[in-house]
Short mmCIF file of C-alpha atoms in Angstrom, two decimals:
data_model
loop_
_atom_site.label_atom_id
_atom_site.label_comp_id
_atom_site.label_asym_id
_atom_site.label_seq_id
_atom_site.Cartn_x
_atom_site.Cartn_y
_atom_site.Cartn_z
CA UNK A 1 -18.94 38.38 -15.57
CA UNK A 2 -19.79 34.78 -16.53
CA UNK A 3 -19.82 32.15 -13.79
CA UNK A 4 -16.54 30.46 -12.99
CA UNK A 5 -18.22 27.13 -12.43
CA UNK A 6 -21.42 25.60 -13.67
CA UNK A 7 -22.87 25.64 -10.17
CA UNK A 8 -25.02 28.71 -9.37
CA UNK A 9 -23.02 29.11 -6.18
CA UNK A 10 -19.80 29.88 -8.07
CA UNK A 11 -20.70 33.41 -9.18
CA UNK A 12 -17.69 35.68 -8.62
CA UNK A 13 -18.70 39.31 -9.12
CA UNK A 14 -15.78 40.95 -7.30
CA UNK A 15 -13.16 42.15 -9.84
CA UNK A 16 -10.36 41.70 -7.30
CA UNK A 17 -11.26 38.04 -6.88
CA UNK A 18 -11.48 37.66 -10.65
CA UNK A 19 -7.98 39.10 -11.06
CA UNK A 20 -6.23 36.81 -8.58
CA UNK A 21 -8.30 33.86 -9.77
CA UNK A 22 -6.70 34.22 -13.21
CA UNK A 23 -3.28 33.71 -11.60
CA UNK A 24 -4.37 30.66 -9.62
CA UNK A 25 -6.14 29.07 -12.61
CA UNK A 26 -2.88 29.04 -14.57
CA UNK A 27 -1.14 27.27 -11.71
CA UNK A 28 -4.02 24.80 -11.38
CA UNK A 29 -3.71 23.74 -15.02
CA UNK A 30 0.02 23.16 -14.72
CA UNK A 31 -0.44 21.21 -11.50
CA UNK A 32 -3.26 19.03 -12.84
CA UNK A 33 -1.24 18.02 -15.88
CA UNK A 34 1.13 16.20 -13.54
CA UNK A 35 -1.52 14.52 -11.40
CA UNK A 36 -3.46 11.32 -11.97
CA UNK A 37 -4.93 8.34 -10.17
CA UNK A 38 -7.45 8.55 -7.39
CA UNK A 39 -7.69 9.72 -3.81
CA UNK A 40 -6.86 13.23 -2.60
CA UNK A 41 -7.37 15.24 0.56
CA UNK A 42 -10.91 16.29 -0.37
CA UNK A 43 -11.99 12.68 -0.80
CA UNK A 44 -10.40 11.73 2.52
CA UNK A 45 -12.15 14.59 4.29
CA UNK A 46 -15.57 13.68 2.88
CA UNK A 47 -15.16 10.17 4.30
CA UNK A 48 -14.65 11.46 7.84
CA UNK A 49 -18.29 10.98 8.99
CA UNK A 50 -17.67 7.23 8.63
CA UNK A 51 -14.57 7.29 10.82
CA UNK A 52 -14.82 6.22 14.45
CA UNK A 53 -12.83 7.22 17.48
CA UNK A 54 -10.69 4.14 16.96
CA UNK A 55 -9.43 5.42 13.62
CA UNK A 56 -7.27 8.43 14.36
CA UNK A 57 -5.23 9.19 11.25
CA UNK A 58 -3.20 11.75 13.14
CA UNK A 59 -1.52 8.94 15.07
CA UNK A 60 0.04 7.90 11.77
CA UNK A 61 0.52 11.31 10.20
CA UNK A 62 1.60 13.22 13.27
CA UNK A 63 4.85 11.47 14.09
CA UNK A 64 7.76 13.94 14.32
CA UNK A 65 9.97 13.76 11.30
CA UNK A 66 12.52 15.83 9.43
CA UNK A 67 10.97 18.36 7.06
CA UNK A 68 10.99 17.04 3.49
CA UNK A 69 9.12 19.91 1.81
CA UNK A 70 11.29 22.83 0.80
CA UNK A 71 8.99 24.85 -1.45
CA UNK A 72 7.98 27.22 1.39
CA UNK A 73 4.28 26.65 0.75
CA UNK A 74 1.73 28.02 3.21
CA UNK A 75 -0.12 25.55 5.44
CA UNK A 76 -3.90 25.80 5.78
CA UNK A 77 -6.03 23.80 8.22
CA UNK A 78 -9.83 23.51 8.28
CA UNK A 79 -11.13 21.90 11.43
CA UNK A 80 -14.06 21.73 13.82
CA UNK A 81 -16.26 19.53 15.93
CA UNK A 82 -18.70 17.48 13.91
CA UNK A 83 -21.64 19.14 15.61
CA UNK A 84 -20.08 22.62 15.54
CA UNK A 85 -18.62 25.21 13.20
CA UNK A 86 -15.59 25.07 10.94
CA UNK A 87 -12.47 27.08 11.72
CA UNK A 88 -9.63 28.08 9.41
CA UNK A 89 -6.00 28.51 10.44
CA UNK A 90 -3.24 29.71 8.11
CA UNK A 91 0.40 29.13 9.02
CA UNK A 92 3.57 30.17 7.28
CA UNK A 93 5.25 27.32 9.15
CA UNK A 94 3.31 24.37 10.68
CA UNK A 95 5.69 24.48 13.67
CA UNK A 96 4.70 28.06 14.50
CA UNK A 97 1.47 29.74 15.58
CA UNK A 98 -0.94 30.68 12.78
CA UNK A 99 -0.86 34.14 11.24
CA UNK A 100 -4.63 33.97 10.70
CA UNK A 101 -7.35 32.12 12.64
CA UNK A 102 -11.09 32.54 12.16
CA UNK A 103 -14.25 30.57 12.94
CA UNK A 104 -16.51 30.45 9.90
CA UNK A 105 -20.25 31.15 10.23
CA UNK A 106 -21.04 27.69 8.83
CA UNK A 107 -21.31 24.24 10.34
CA UNK A 108 -19.09 21.28 9.55
CA UNK A 109 -22.08 19.59 7.89
CA UNK A 110 -22.72 22.62 5.65
CA UNK A 111 -19.07 22.77 4.65
CA UNK A 112 -18.99 19.11 3.70
CA UNK A 113 -22.07 19.64 1.52
CA UNK A 114 -20.26 22.44 -0.29
CA UNK A 115 -17.40 20.03 -0.91
CA UNK A 116 -19.65 17.61 -2.78
CA UNK A 117 -18.73 19.24 -6.12
CA UNK A 118 -14.97 18.81 -5.47
CA UNK A 119 -14.59 22.57 -5.98
CA UNK A 120 -14.66 24.90 -2.98
CA UNK A 121 -13.99 28.61 -3.12
CA UNK A 122 -13.91 30.36 0.24
CA UNK A 123 -14.03 34.14 -0.03
CA UNK A 124 -13.42 36.63 2.77
CA UNK A 125 -14.36 40.25 2.13
CA UNK A 126 -13.39 43.13 4.39
CA UNK A 127 -15.26 46.41 4.01
CA UNK A 128 -12.65 48.51 5.78
CA UNK A 129 -12.01 52.02 4.47
CA UNK A 130 -8.27 52.03 5.17
CA UNK A 131 -5.39 50.05 3.71
CA UNK A 132 -2.80 50.74 6.41
CA UNK A 133 -2.99 47.10 7.50
CA UNK A 134 -2.05 44.04 5.52
CA UNK A 135 -5.07 42.20 4.15
CA UNK A 136 -4.80 39.30 6.59
CA UNK A 137 -4.58 41.73 9.52
CA UNK A 138 -8.18 42.88 9.10
CA UNK A 139 -10.63 41.69 11.74
CA UNK A 140 -14.21 41.72 10.40
CA UNK A 141 -14.92 39.58 7.35
CA UNK A 142 -17.92 38.72 5.24
CA UNK A 143 -17.66 34.99 4.52
CA UNK A 144 -18.75 33.38 1.24
CA UNK A 145 -18.50 29.76 0.16
CA UNK A 146 -18.99 28.95 -3.52
CA UNK A 147 -20.62 32.34 -4.02
CA UNK A 148 -23.15 31.95 -1.19
CA UNK A 149 -22.88 34.36 1.73
CA UNK A 150 -22.95 32.67 5.12
CA UNK A 151 -22.50 35.69 7.35
CA UNK A 152 -19.74 37.57 9.15
CA UNK A 153 -16.81 36.43 11.27
CA UNK A 154 -14.14 38.14 13.36
CA UNK A 155 -10.51 37.06 13.16
CA UNK A 156 -9.18 35.66 16.42
CA UNK A 157 -6.81 37.84 18.41
CA UNK A 158 -6.03 34.89 20.64
CA UNK A 159 -6.51 31.19 19.99
CA UNK A 160 -8.88 29.10 22.08
CA UNK A 161 -7.75 25.99 23.96
CA UNK A 162 -9.33 23.79 21.27
CA UNK A 163 -7.49 25.65 18.52
CA UNK A 164 -4.17 25.41 20.33
CA UNK A 165 -4.85 21.71 20.87
CA UNK A 166 -5.35 21.19 17.12
CA UNK A 167 -2.22 23.13 16.14
CA UNK A 168 -0.10 21.28 18.69
CA UNK A 169 -1.44 17.87 17.65
CA UNK A 170 -0.79 18.54 13.95
CA UNK A 171 2.73 19.97 14.24
CA UNK A 172 4.19 16.98 12.41
CA UNK A 173 1.47 16.81 9.74
CA UNK A 174 2.14 18.40 6.34
CA UNK A 175 -1.13 17.37 4.68
CA UNK A 176 -3.97 14.98 5.28
CA UNK A 177 -7.38 14.58 6.90
CA UNK A 178 -8.52 12.74 9.99
CA UNK A 179 -9.99 12.89 13.48
CA UNK A 180 -8.45 14.24 16.68
CA UNK A 181 -9.50 13.27 20.19
CA UNK A 182 -11.18 16.00 22.22
CA UNK A 183 -9.67 17.77 25.20
CA UNK A 184 -11.98 16.10 27.73
CA UNK A 185 -13.82 12.81 28.19
CA UNK A 186 -17.09 14.39 27.09
CA UNK A 187 -15.50 15.53 23.85
CA UNK A 188 -14.46 12.01 22.92
CA UNK A 189 -18.07 11.28 21.98
CA UNK A 190 -18.85 11.28 18.24
CA UNK A 191 -20.26 14.82 18.18
CA UNK A 192 -17.29 16.14 20.12
CA UNK A 193 -14.51 14.74 17.96
CA UNK A 194 -12.49 17.25 16.01
CA UNK A 195 -12.25 16.54 12.30
CA UNK A 196 -9.55 18.27 10.31
CA UNK A 197 -8.20 18.72 6.81
CA UNK A 198 -4.69 20.10 6.37
CA UNK A 199 -3.14 21.04 3.02
CA UNK A 200 -0.34 23.07 1.53
CA UNK A 201 -1.24 26.20 -0.42
CA UNK A 202 0.38 28.33 -3.07
CA UNK A 203 0.07 31.97 -2.03
CA UNK A 204 -0.78 34.52 -4.73
CA UNK A 205 -0.67 38.26 -3.97
CA UNK A 206 -2.93 40.11 -6.38
CA UNK A 207 -2.47 43.58 -4.85
CA UNK A 208 -2.24 45.26 -1.46
CA UNK A 209 -5.98 44.59 -1.13
CA UNK A 210 -6.21 41.00 -2.33
CA UNK A 211 -4.53 37.65 -1.74
CA UNK A 212 -5.39 34.10 -2.68
CA UNK A 213 -4.34 30.66 -1.49
CA UNK A 214 -4.61 27.76 -3.92
CA UNK A 215 -4.42 24.22 -2.56
CA UNK A 216 -1.50 22.16 -3.86
CA UNK A 217 -2.78 18.67 -4.56
CA UNK A 218 -0.47 15.85 -3.43
CA UNK A 219 1.13 13.64 -6.04
CA UNK A 220 -1.31 10.98 -7.17
CA UNK A 221 -4.42 12.96 -6.21
CA UNK A 222 -7.46 12.96 -8.48
CA UNK A 223 -7.93 15.76 -10.98
CA UNK A 224 -10.66 18.29 -10.33
CA UNK A 225 -10.30 18.60 -6.56
CA UNK A 226 -9.84 22.29 -5.87
CA UNK A 227 -9.82 24.48 -2.79
CA UNK A 228 -9.18 28.20 -3.15
CA UNK A 229 -9.27 30.80 -0.38
CA UNK A 230 -9.59 34.48 -1.28
CA UNK A 231 -9.06 37.55 0.90
CA UNK A 232 -10.30 40.83 -0.57
CA UNK A 233 -10.49 44.29 0.91
CA UNK A 234 -13.45 46.18 -0.56
CA UNK A 235 -13.25 49.98 -0.44
#
């Protein structure tokens, strides 16, 4: 099929991904027609290398408050140490433990390079031969970003201390990007700081073997900033 984006890394050859992408594209167009101005979570996240330990956005965003969002959107968080790998956590409720956690086979630096085009499509492909489980319950995943394969990852059965630290620190955050202090004094150094980007996602179920999550841009965000996450079970 023809490329979805002009970049050579946006080739989507899987028909299941193509099918659910058609659903998300329709939602994107409706959402973008209501958005204008500048800013956006992507732009905030790409500025994180310039932040210092004295600029912790979570101290402003993470204050407990009454829930104001009632659209039941899914919460997705991408986070990791600046010198380490990126992890993804998906939560049905930001006050509860994630239903899906995985460490991607790509560094934070590589992920930020992929974000340079303002369009990021993360694809997870499972080659399991059974469909008795739900798609997100599979363990072994081939990971692609903008059409480029980065390797394989295994879904976490149990969260690490760092991952629990991030989820606990961001309980009051609905969306945003920033820097979290590390768990120890050594981790407060620049390379040890945890950067994060949290957003709300519209969940689209294509079939029993495919699901997609399309980022919902906040009001006032710039057009063209897209983040889509696909889960596909390949038989």
